[in-house]
Amino acid sequence: MTLALCPGSFDPVTNGHLDILERASAHFDQVLVAVVANPSKNSLFSLTERQKILASVLSIYENCRVDSFEGLLVDYASRENVDVIVKGLRAVTDFDYEIQMAQMNCRLSGIDTCFFPARNEHSYLSASLVREIARYGGKVEGLVPPPVEEALRMKFTG
Ligand code: PNS
């Protein structure tokens, strides 16, 4: 049984994230989606909100569960007996940072990182752009799942 860990901020989860999570669910026996609790980072959605949205959009995948962690990813991964960390790669701009983290995480814990390339249609998609578009009333349809569209509407228009 292979347990894959998909960590992230998911602030909010986008269709790009969902594509990676769906592919992880197809390739690995169990998928643990872990939302980082980063007190120093000002997130738009609270940790609870991010976890709830993820749990609702991932409920169709029987082998996925959602959790949160704080501190070092590798400490959490070791506690949970994770076999592999899974990340998505959009472009070379992601590569430098992601390879550095993957190598450091492997050095610290022996746990390897497996990368899925983003689909073309998601290569320019990021949660930070989605937040900015939604903040100024732009259209996020097709960029995020419907529950996130609704949650963004509530955040910015009440
Ligand atoms: O969705 P993000 O913001 O790109 O996710 C980044 C995340 C949460 C995977 C990364 O920031 C992380 O692993 N944070 C935990 C702290 C940690 O372990 N830092 C050392 C990495 S070598």
Coordinates of C-alpha atoms and ligand atoms in Angstrom, one line a residue:
M1 CA 0.0 0.0 0.0
T2 CA 1.5 3.3 -1.1
L3 CA 0.6 6.5 0.8
A4 CA 1.1 9.7 -1.1
L5 CA 1.2 13.1 0.6
C6 CA -0.1 16.2 -1.3
P7 CA 0.8 19.2 0.7
G8 CA -0.1 22.8 0.0
S9 CA -1.6 26.1 1.1
F10 CA -4.7 25.5 -1.0
D11 CA -5.8 29.2 -0.5
P12 CA -8.1 28.3 -2.3
V13 CA -7.9 25.0 -4.1
T14 CA -7.9 25.6 -7.9
N15 CA -8.7 23.3 -10.8
G16 CA -4.9 23.0 -11.3
H17 CA -4.6 21.5 -7.8
L18 CA -7.6 19.3 -8.4
D19 CA -6.1 17.9 -11.5
I20 CA -2.9 16.9 -9.6
L21 CA -4.9 15.4 -6.7
E22 CA -7.1 13.4 -9.1
R23 CA -4.0 12.0 -10.8
A24 CA -2.4 11.2 -7.5
S25 CA -5.6 9.4 -6.5
A26 CA -5.4 7.3 -9.7
H27 CA -1.7 6.4 -9.3
F28 CA -1.4 5.8 -5.5
D29 CA -3.3 3.6 -3.1
Q30 CA -4.0 6.3 -0.6
V31 CA -3.7 10.1 -0.8
L32 CA -3.3 12.3 2.1
V33 CA -4.0 16.0 1.2
A34 CA -2.5 18.2 3.9
V35 CA -3.2 21.9 4.3
V36 CA -0.3 23.9 5.8
A37 CA -1.2 25.9 8.9
N38 CA 1.2 28.8 8.4
P39 CA 0.5 31.4 11.1
S40 CA 3.0 33.9 9.5
K41 CA 1.3 33.8 6.1
N42 CA -1.9 35.9 5.8
S43 CA -4.3 33.5 4.1
L44 CA -7.6 34.6 2.6
F45 CA -9.4 31.4 3.8
S46 CA -8.9 30.1 7.3
L47 CA -7.4 26.6 7.8
T48 CA -10.8 25.2 8.6
E49 CA -12.4 26.8 5.5
R50 CA -9.6 25.4 3.3
Q51 CA -9.9 21.9 4.8
K52 CA -13.7 21.9 4.5
I53 CA -13.7 23.0 0.8
L54 CA -11.1 20.4 0.0
A55 CA -13.0 17.7 1.8
S56 CA -16.2 18.5 -0.2
V57 CA -14.5 18.6 -3.6
L58 CA -12.5 15.5 -3.0
S59 CA -15.4 13.4 -1.5
I60 CA -15.8 11.6 -4.9
Y61 CA -12.3 10.1 -4.5
E62 CA -12.6 7.2 -2.0
N63 CA -8.8 7.0 -1.4
C64 CA -8.3 10.7 -0.5
R65 CA -8.5 12.2 2.9
V66 CA -7.8 15.8 4.1
D67 CA -5.8 16.8 7.1
S68 CA -3.6 19.8 8.2
F69 CA -0.1 20.2 9.6
E70 CA 2.2 22.8 11.0
G71 CA 5.9 22.8 11.3
L72 CA 8.2 20.8 9.0
L73 CA 6.5 18.8 6.2
V74 CA 8.9 16.0 6.7
D75 CA 8.1 15.6 10.4
Y76 CA 4.4 15.4 9.6
A77 CA 5.2 13.0 6.7
S78 CA 7.3 10.7 8.9
R79 CA 4.6 10.7 11.6
E80 CA 2.0 9.7 9.0
N81 CA 4.2 7.0 7.5
V82 CA 4.1 8.6 4.1
D83 CA 5.8 6.9 1.2
V84 CA 6.1 9.7 -1.3
I85 CA 5.4 13.4 -1.5
V86 CA 3.5 14.5 -4.6
K87 CA 3.7 18.0 -6.1
G88 CA 2.6 19.6 -9.4
L89 CA 5.0 21.5 -11.6
R90 CA 3.6 24.3 -13.8
A91 CA 6.7 25.8 -15.5
V92 CA 10.4 26.3 -15.1
T93 CA 9.6 29.1 -12.6
D94 CA 8.3 26.4 -10.2
F95 CA 11.2 24.1 -10.8
D96 CA 14.0 25.9 -9.0
Y97 CA 12.0 26.2 -5.7
E98 CA 10.4 22.8 -6.0
I99 CA 13.6 20.9 -6.7
Q100 CA 15.3 22.6 -3.8
M101 CA 12.5 21.6 -1.4
A102 CA 12.3 18.1 -2.8
Q103 CA 16.1 17.6 -2.3
M104 CA 16.0 19.1 1.2
N105 CA 13.0 17.1 2.2
C106 CA 14.7 13.9 0.9
R107 CA 17.9 14.7 2.8
L108 CA 16.0 15.4 6.0
S109 CA 13.7 12.3 5.9
G110 CA 14.6 10.0 3.0
I111 CA 11.1 10.6 1.6
D112 CA 11.2 11.3 -2.2
T113 CA 9.0 13.7 -4.1
C114 CA 7.2 12.8 -7.3
F115 CA 6.2 15.6 -9.7
F116 CA 3.2 15.6 -12.0
P117 CA 3.4 18.1 -14.9
A118 CA 0.5 20.6 -14.9
R119 CA -1.8 20.3 -17.9
N120 CA -1.3 23.0 -20.4
E121 CA -4.6 24.6 -19.5
H122 CA -3.5 25.0 -15.9
S123 CA 0.0 26.1 -16.5
Y124 CA -0.8 29.8 -15.9
L125 CA -3.2 29.2 -13.0
S126 CA -2.3 30.0 -9.4
A127 CA -4.3 30.5 -6.2
S128 CA -2.7 33.9 -5.8
L129 CA -4.0 35.1 -9.2
V130 CA -7.4 33.6 -8.4
R131 CA -7.5 35.6 -5.2
E132 CA -6.6 38.8 -6.9
I133 CA -9.1 38.3 -9.8
A134 CA -11.9 37.5 -7.3
R135 CA -10.9 40.5 -5.1
Y136 CA -11.5 42.9 -8.0
G137 CA -14.7 41.2 -9.1
G138 CA -13.2 39.3 -12.1
K139 CA -14.5 36.0 -13.4
V140 CA -13.0 32.9 -11.8
E141 CA -15.4 30.4 -13.5
G142 CA -13.5 27.4 -14.9
L143 CA -10.4 28.2 -12.8
V144 CA -11.8 26.9 -9.5
P145 CA -14.4 24.3 -8.6
P146 CA -18.0 25.7 -8.0
P147 CA -17.8 25.6 -4.1
V148 CA -14.7 27.8 -4.3
E149 CA -16.4 30.2 -6.7
E150 CA -19.2 30.5 -4.1
A151 CA -16.8 30.9 -1.2
L152 CA -15.0 33.7 -3.0
R153 CA -18.2 35.4 -3.8
M154 CA -19.1 35.3 -0.1
K155 CA -15.7 36.6 0.9
F156 CA -15.7 39.6 -1.4
T157 CA -19.4 40.5 -1.8
G158 CA -20.9 39.0 1.4
Ligands
PNS1 O1 0.9 25.4 -1.9 P1 2.3 25.9 -1.5 O2 2.2 27.2 -0.8 O3 3.2 26.0 -2.7 O4 2.8 24.8 -0.5 C1 4.1 24.9 0.0 C2 4.3 23.9 1.2 C3 3.2 23.9 2.2 C4 4.4 22.5 0.6 C5 5.7 24.2 1.8 O5 5.7 25.6 2.1 C6 6.0 23.4 3.0 O6 6.4 22.2 2.9 N1 5.9 24.0 4.2 C7 6.2 23.4 5.5 C8 7.5 23.9 6.1 C9 8.7 23.1 5.6 O7 8.7 21.9 5.7 N2 9.7 23.8 5.1 C10 10.9 23.3 4.7 C11 10.8 22.8 3.2 S1 12.4 22.2 2.7

